[in-house]
Amino acid sequence: MAASKERNSAAANGPQRELVLTRVFDAPREVVFRAWTDPERLAQWWGPRGFTNPRCEWDARPGGAIRVDMKGPDGAVYPMGGVCHEIVEPERIVFTTTALHNGEGVPSLETRTRSRSKSRTA
């Protein structure tokens, strides 16, 4: 049985690590959810400081494609792809992104993100 292209990638075969970050936003969770799922809003904040996102396509539904081209201050473009796996408005988003593709389109970086929103307590 042939292995999939994804399983053959360096990203899939590399070390598996987990990083947990917690952020608290002074905003209703519906607003934060839209900042993640609306491509126009996402393009305003995605990526490192000083970068822009001239292409930001984010199909926020299970199986939906992600495509973001980050443009650095030096003019270099860094394309990123991915897929949405789970969307539960306004509570949870699960997606995978890939970047740093080689000449054959195989990524050397793959990241799975799970965001979870909790209601503020009074």
Coordinates of N, CA and C in Angstrom, one line a residue:
M1 N 0.8 -1.2 0.0 CA 0.0 0.0 0.0 C 0.9 1.2 0.0
A2 N 0.6 2.2 -0.9 CA 1.5 3.4 -1.0 C 1.1 4.4 0.1
A3 N 2.1 5.0 0.7 CA 1.9 6.0 1.7 C 1.4 7.3 1.1
S4 N 0.7 8.0 1.8 CA 0.2 9.3 1.2 C 1.4 10.3 1.2
K5 N 1.3 11.3 0.3 CA 2.3 12.4 0.2 C 2.5 13.0 1.6
E6 N 1.4 13.2 2.3 CA 1.5 13.9 3.6 C 2.3 13.1 4.5
R7 N 2.1 11.8 4.6 CA 2.8 10.9 5.5 C 4.3 10.8 5.1
N8 N 4.7 11.1 3.9 CA 6.0 11.0 3.4 C 6.8 12.3 3.7
S9 N 6.0 13.4 4.1 CA 6.7 14.7 4.3 C 7.5 14.7 5.5
A10 N 8.5 15.6 5.5 CA 9.4 15.7 6.7 C 8.5 16.2 7.9
A11 N 7.5 17.0 7.6 CA 6.7 17.5 8.7 C 6.0 16.3 9.4
A12 N 5.4 15.4 8.6 CA 4.7 14.2 9.2 C 5.6 13.3 9.9
N13 N 6.9 13.2 9.5 CA 7.8 12.2 10.1 C 8.7 12.8 11.1
G14 N 8.6 14.1 11.3 CA 9.5 14.8 12.2 C 9.0 14.6 13.7
P15 N 9.7 15.2 14.6 CA 9.4 15.1 16.0 C 8.0 15.7 16.3
Q16 N 7.2 15.1 17.1 CA 5.9 15.6 17.5 C 6.1 16.4 18.8
R17 N 5.7 17.6 18.8 CA 5.7 18.5 20.0 C 4.4 19.2 20.2
E18 N 4.1 19.5 21.5 CA 2.9 20.2 21.8 C 3.3 21.5 22.5
L19 N 2.7 22.6 22.1 CA 2.9 23.9 22.7 C 1.5 24.4 23.1
V20 N 1.3 24.8 24.3 CA 0.0 25.3 24.7 C 0.2 26.8 25.1
L21 N -0.6 27.6 24.4 CA -0.6 29.0 24.7 C -2.0 29.4 25.1
T22 N -2.1 30.3 26.1 CA -3.4 30.8 26.6 C -3.4 32.3 26.4
R23 N -4.4 32.8 25.8 CA -4.6 34.3 25.6 C -6.0 34.7 26.1
V24 N -6.1 35.8 26.7 CA -7.3 36.3 27.2 C -7.6 37.6 26.4
F25 N -8.7 37.7 25.7 CA -9.0 38.9 25.0 C -10.2 39.6 25.6
D26 N -10.1 40.9 25.7 CA -11.1 41.7 26.3 C -12.1 42.0 25.2
A27 N -12.8 41.0 24.8 CA -13.8 41.1 23.7 C -14.8 39.9 23.8
P28 N -16.0 40.1 23.3 CA -16.9 39.0 23.3 C -16.3 37.8 22.4
R29 N -16.6 36.6 22.8 CA -16.0 35.5 22.1 C -16.5 35.4 20.6
E30 N -17.7 35.9 20.3 CA -18.2 36.0 18.9 C -17.3 36.8 18.1
V31 N -16.8 37.9 18.6 CA -15.9 38.8 17.9 C -14.5 38.2 17.6
V32 N -14.0 37.5 18.6 CA -12.7 36.8 18.5 C -12.9 35.7 17.5
F33 N -14.0 35.0 17.5 CA -14.2 33.9 16.6 C -14.2 34.4 15.2
R34 N -14.9 35.6 14.9 CA -14.9 36.1 13.6 C -13.5 36.6 13.1
A35 N -12.7 37.0 14.1 CA -11.3 37.4 13.8 C -10.5 36.2 13.2
W36 N -10.9 35.0 13.7 CA -10.2 33.8 13.2 C -10.8 33.3 11.9
T37 N -12.1 33.5 11.7 CA -12.8 32.8 10.6 C -13.1 33.7 9.4
D38 N -13.1 35.0 9.5 CA -13.4 35.9 8.4 C -12.0 36.3 7.8
P39 N -11.8 35.9 6.5 CA -10.5 36.1 5.9 C -10.1 37.6 5.9
E40 N -11.0 38.5 5.7 CA -10.6 39.9 5.7 C -10.1 40.4 7.1
R41 N -10.7 39.9 8.1 CA -10.3 40.2 9.5 C -9.0 39.5 9.8
L42 N -8.9 38.2 9.4 CA -7.7 37.4 9.7 C -6.4 38.0 9.0
A43 N -6.6 38.6 7.8 CA -5.5 39.2 7.1 C -4.9 40.4 7.8
Q44 N -5.7 41.0 8.7 CA -5.3 42.2 9.5 C -4.3 41.8 10.6
W45 N -4.3 40.6 11.1 CA -3.4 40.3 12.2 C -2.5 39.1 12.0
W46 N -2.7 38.3 11.0 CA -2.0 37.0 10.9 C -0.5 37.2 10.5
G47 N 0.3 36.5 11.2 CA 1.8 36.6 10.9 C 2.6 37.5 11.7
P48 N 3.9 37.5 11.5 CA 4.8 38.3 12.3 C 4.6 39.8 12.1
R49 N 5.0 40.6 13.0 CA 4.9 42.1 12.9 C 5.7 42.5 11.7
G50 N 5.1 43.4 11.0 CA 5.7 44.0 9.8 C 5.3 43.2 8.5
F51 N 4.7 42.1 8.6 CA 4.2 41.3 7.5 C 2.8 41.7 7.1
T52 N 2.5 41.5 5.8 CA 1.1 41.7 5.3 C 0.6 40.4 4.7
N53 N -0.6 40.3 4.4 CA -1.2 39.1 3.9 C -2.0 39.4 2.6
P54 N -1.3 39.6 1.5 CA -2.0 40.0 0.2 C -3.0 39.0 -0.3
R55 N -2.8 37.7 0.1 CA -3.7 36.7 -0.2 C -4.1 36.0 1.1
C56 N -5.4 36.0 1.4 CA -5.9 35.4 2.6 C -7.2 34.7 2.3
E57 N -7.2 33.4 2.1 CA -8.4 32.6 1.8 C -8.5 31.6 3.0
W58 N -9.7 31.7 3.6 CA -9.9 30.9 4.8 C -11.3 30.4 4.8
D59 N -11.5 29.2 4.3 CA -12.9 28.6 4.2 C -13.2 27.9 5.5
A60 N -13.8 28.6 6.4 CA -14.0 28.1 7.7 C -15.2 27.1 7.8
R61 N -15.0 25.9 7.3 CA -15.9 24.8 7.5 C -15.1 23.5 7.4
P62 N -15.6 22.4 7.9 CA -14.8 21.2 7.9 C -14.4 20.8 6.4
G63 N -13.2 20.6 6.2 CA -12.7 20.3 4.9 C -12.3 21.5 4.1
G64 N -12.6 22.7 4.6 CA -12.3 24.0 3.9 C -10.9 24.3 3.8
A65 N -10.5 24.8 2.6 CA -9.1 25.1 2.3 C -8.6 26.4 3.0
I66 N -7.4 26.4 3.3 CA -6.7 27.6 3.9 C -5.6 28.0 2.9
R67 N -5.5 29.3 2.6 CA -4.3 29.7 1.8 C -4.0 31.1 2.2
V68 N -2.8 31.3 2.7 CA -2.4 32.7 3.1 C -1.0 32.9 2.6
D69 N -0.8 34.0 1.9 CA 0.5 34.4 1.4 C 1.0 35.6 2.3
M70 N 1.9 35.3 3.1 CA 2.5 36.4 4.0 C 3.6 37.0 3.2
K71 N 3.6 38.4 3.2 CA 4.6 39.1 2.5 C 5.5 39.9 3.6
G72 N 6.8 39.6 3.5 CA 7.7 40.2 4.5 C 8.0 41.6 4.1
P73 N 8.6 42.3 5.1 CA 9.1 43.7 4.8 C 10.0 43.8 3.7
D74 N 10.8 42.7 3.4 CA 11.7 42.7 2.3 C 11.1 42.4 0.9
G75 N 9.8 42.1 0.9 CA 9.1 41.8 -0.3 C 8.9 40.3 -0.6
A76 N 9.6 39.5 0.2 CA 9.5 38.1 0.0 C 8.2 37.6 0.4
V77 N 7.6 36.6 -0.4 CA 6.3 36.0 -0.1 C 6.5 34.6 0.4
Y78 N 5.8 34.3 1.5 CA 5.9 33.1 2.2 C 4.5 32.4 2.1
P79 N 4.2 31.5 1.2 CA 2.9 30.9 1.1 C 2.7 29.8 2.2
M80 N 1.4 29.7 2.6 CA 1.0 28.8 3.6 C -0.3 28.2 3.1
G81 N -0.4 26.9 3.3 CA -1.7 26.2 2.9 C -2.2 25.5 4.2
G82 N -3.3 24.9 4.0 CA -3.9 24.1 5.1 C -5.3 23.7 4.9
V83 N -5.9 23.2 5.9 CA -7.3 22.7 5.9 C -8.0 22.9 7.3
C84 N -9.2 23.3 7.2 CA -10.0 23.4 8.5 C -10.6 22.0 8.8
H85 N -10.5 21.6 10.0 CA -11.0 20.3 10.4 C -12.3 20.3 11.2
E86 N -12.4 21.3 12.0 CA -13.6 21.4 12.9 C -13.9 22.9 13.2
I87 N -15.2 23.2 13.1 CA -15.6 24.6 13.4 C -16.9 24.4 14.3
V88 N -16.9 24.9 15.5 CA -18.0 25.0 16.4 C -18.2 26.4 16.8
E89 N -19.0 27.2 16.2 CA -19.1 28.6 16.5 C -19.9 28.8 17.8
P90 N -19.4 29.7 18.6 CA -18.1 30.4 18.6 C -17.1 29.8 19.5
E91 N -17.1 28.5 19.7 CA -16.4 27.8 20.7 C -15.0 27.2 20.3
R92 N -15.0 26.6 19.1 CA -13.8 25.9 18.8 C -13.4 25.9 17.3
I93 N -12.1 26.0 17.0 CA -11.6 25.9 15.6 C -10.5 24.9 15.7
V94 N -10.4 24.0 14.7 CA -9.3 23.1 14.6 C -8.9 23.1 13.1
F95 N -7.6 23.4 12.9 CA -7.1 23.4 11.6 C -5.6 23.0 11.5
T96 N -5.2 22.6 10.3 CA -3.8 22.3 10.1 C -3.3 23.3 9.0
T97 N -2.1 23.8 9.3 CA -1.4 24.6 8.3 C -0.1 24.0 7.9
T98 N 0.4 24.2 6.6 CA 1.6 23.7 6.1 C 2.4 24.9 5.5
A99 N 3.7 24.8 5.6 CA 4.5 25.9 5.1 C 5.9 25.3 4.7
L100 N 6.7 26.2 4.1 CA 8.1 25.9 3.7 C 8.1 24.6 2.8
H101 N 7.4 24.7 1.7 CA 7.3 23.5 0.8 C 8.5 23.4 -0.1
N102 N 8.9 22.2 -0.3 CA 10.1 22.0 -1.2 C 9.7 22.1 -2.7
G103 N 10.6 21.8 -3.6 CA 10.3 21.9 -5.0 C 9.2 21.0 -5.5
E104 N 8.9 19.9 -4.7 CA 7.9 19.0 -5.1 C 6.6 19.2 -4.3
G105 N 6.5 20.3 -3.6 CA 5.3 20.7 -2.9 C 5.1 20.0 -1.5
V106 N 6.1 19.4 -1.0 CA 6.0 18.7 0.3 C 6.5 19.7 1.4
P107 N 5.6 19.9 2.4 CA 5.9 20.9 3.4 C 7.0 20.3 4.4
S108 N 7.8 21.2 4.9 CA 8.8 20.9 6.0 C 8.2 21.3 7.3
L109 N 7.1 22.0 7.3 CA 6.5 22.5 8.6 C 5.0 22.2 8.5
E110 N 4.5 21.5 9.5 CA 3.1 21.3 9.6 C 2.6 21.6 11.0
T111 N 1.6 22.3 11.2 CA 1.1 22.7 12.5 C -0.4 22.4 12.6
R112 N -0.8 21.8 13.7 CA -2.2 21.6 14.0 C -2.6 22.5 15.1
T113 N -3.6 23.4 14.9 CA -4.0 24.3 15.9 C -5.4 24.0 16.4
R114 N -5.6 24.0 17.7 CA -6.9 23.8 18.3 C -7.2 25.1 19.1
S115 N -8.1 25.9 18.8 CA -8.5 27.0 19.6 C -9.8 26.7 20.3
R116 N -9.9 27.2 21.5 CA -11.1 26.9 22.3 C -11.4 28.2 23.0
S117 N -12.7 28.6 22.9 CA -13.2 29.8 23.5 C -14.0 29.5 24.7
K118 N -13.8 30.2 25.8 CA -14.6 30.1 27.0 C -15.3 31.4 27.2
S119 N -16.5 31.3 27.8 CA -17.2 32.6 28.1 C -16.6 33.2 29.3
R120 N -16.6 34.5 29.3 CA -16.1 35.3 30.5 C -17.1 35.1 31.6
T121 N -16.6 35.0 32.8 CA -17.4 34.9 34.0 C -17.6 36.2 34.6
A122 N -18.7 36.5 35.2 CA -19.0 37.8 35.8 C -18.3 37.9 37.2

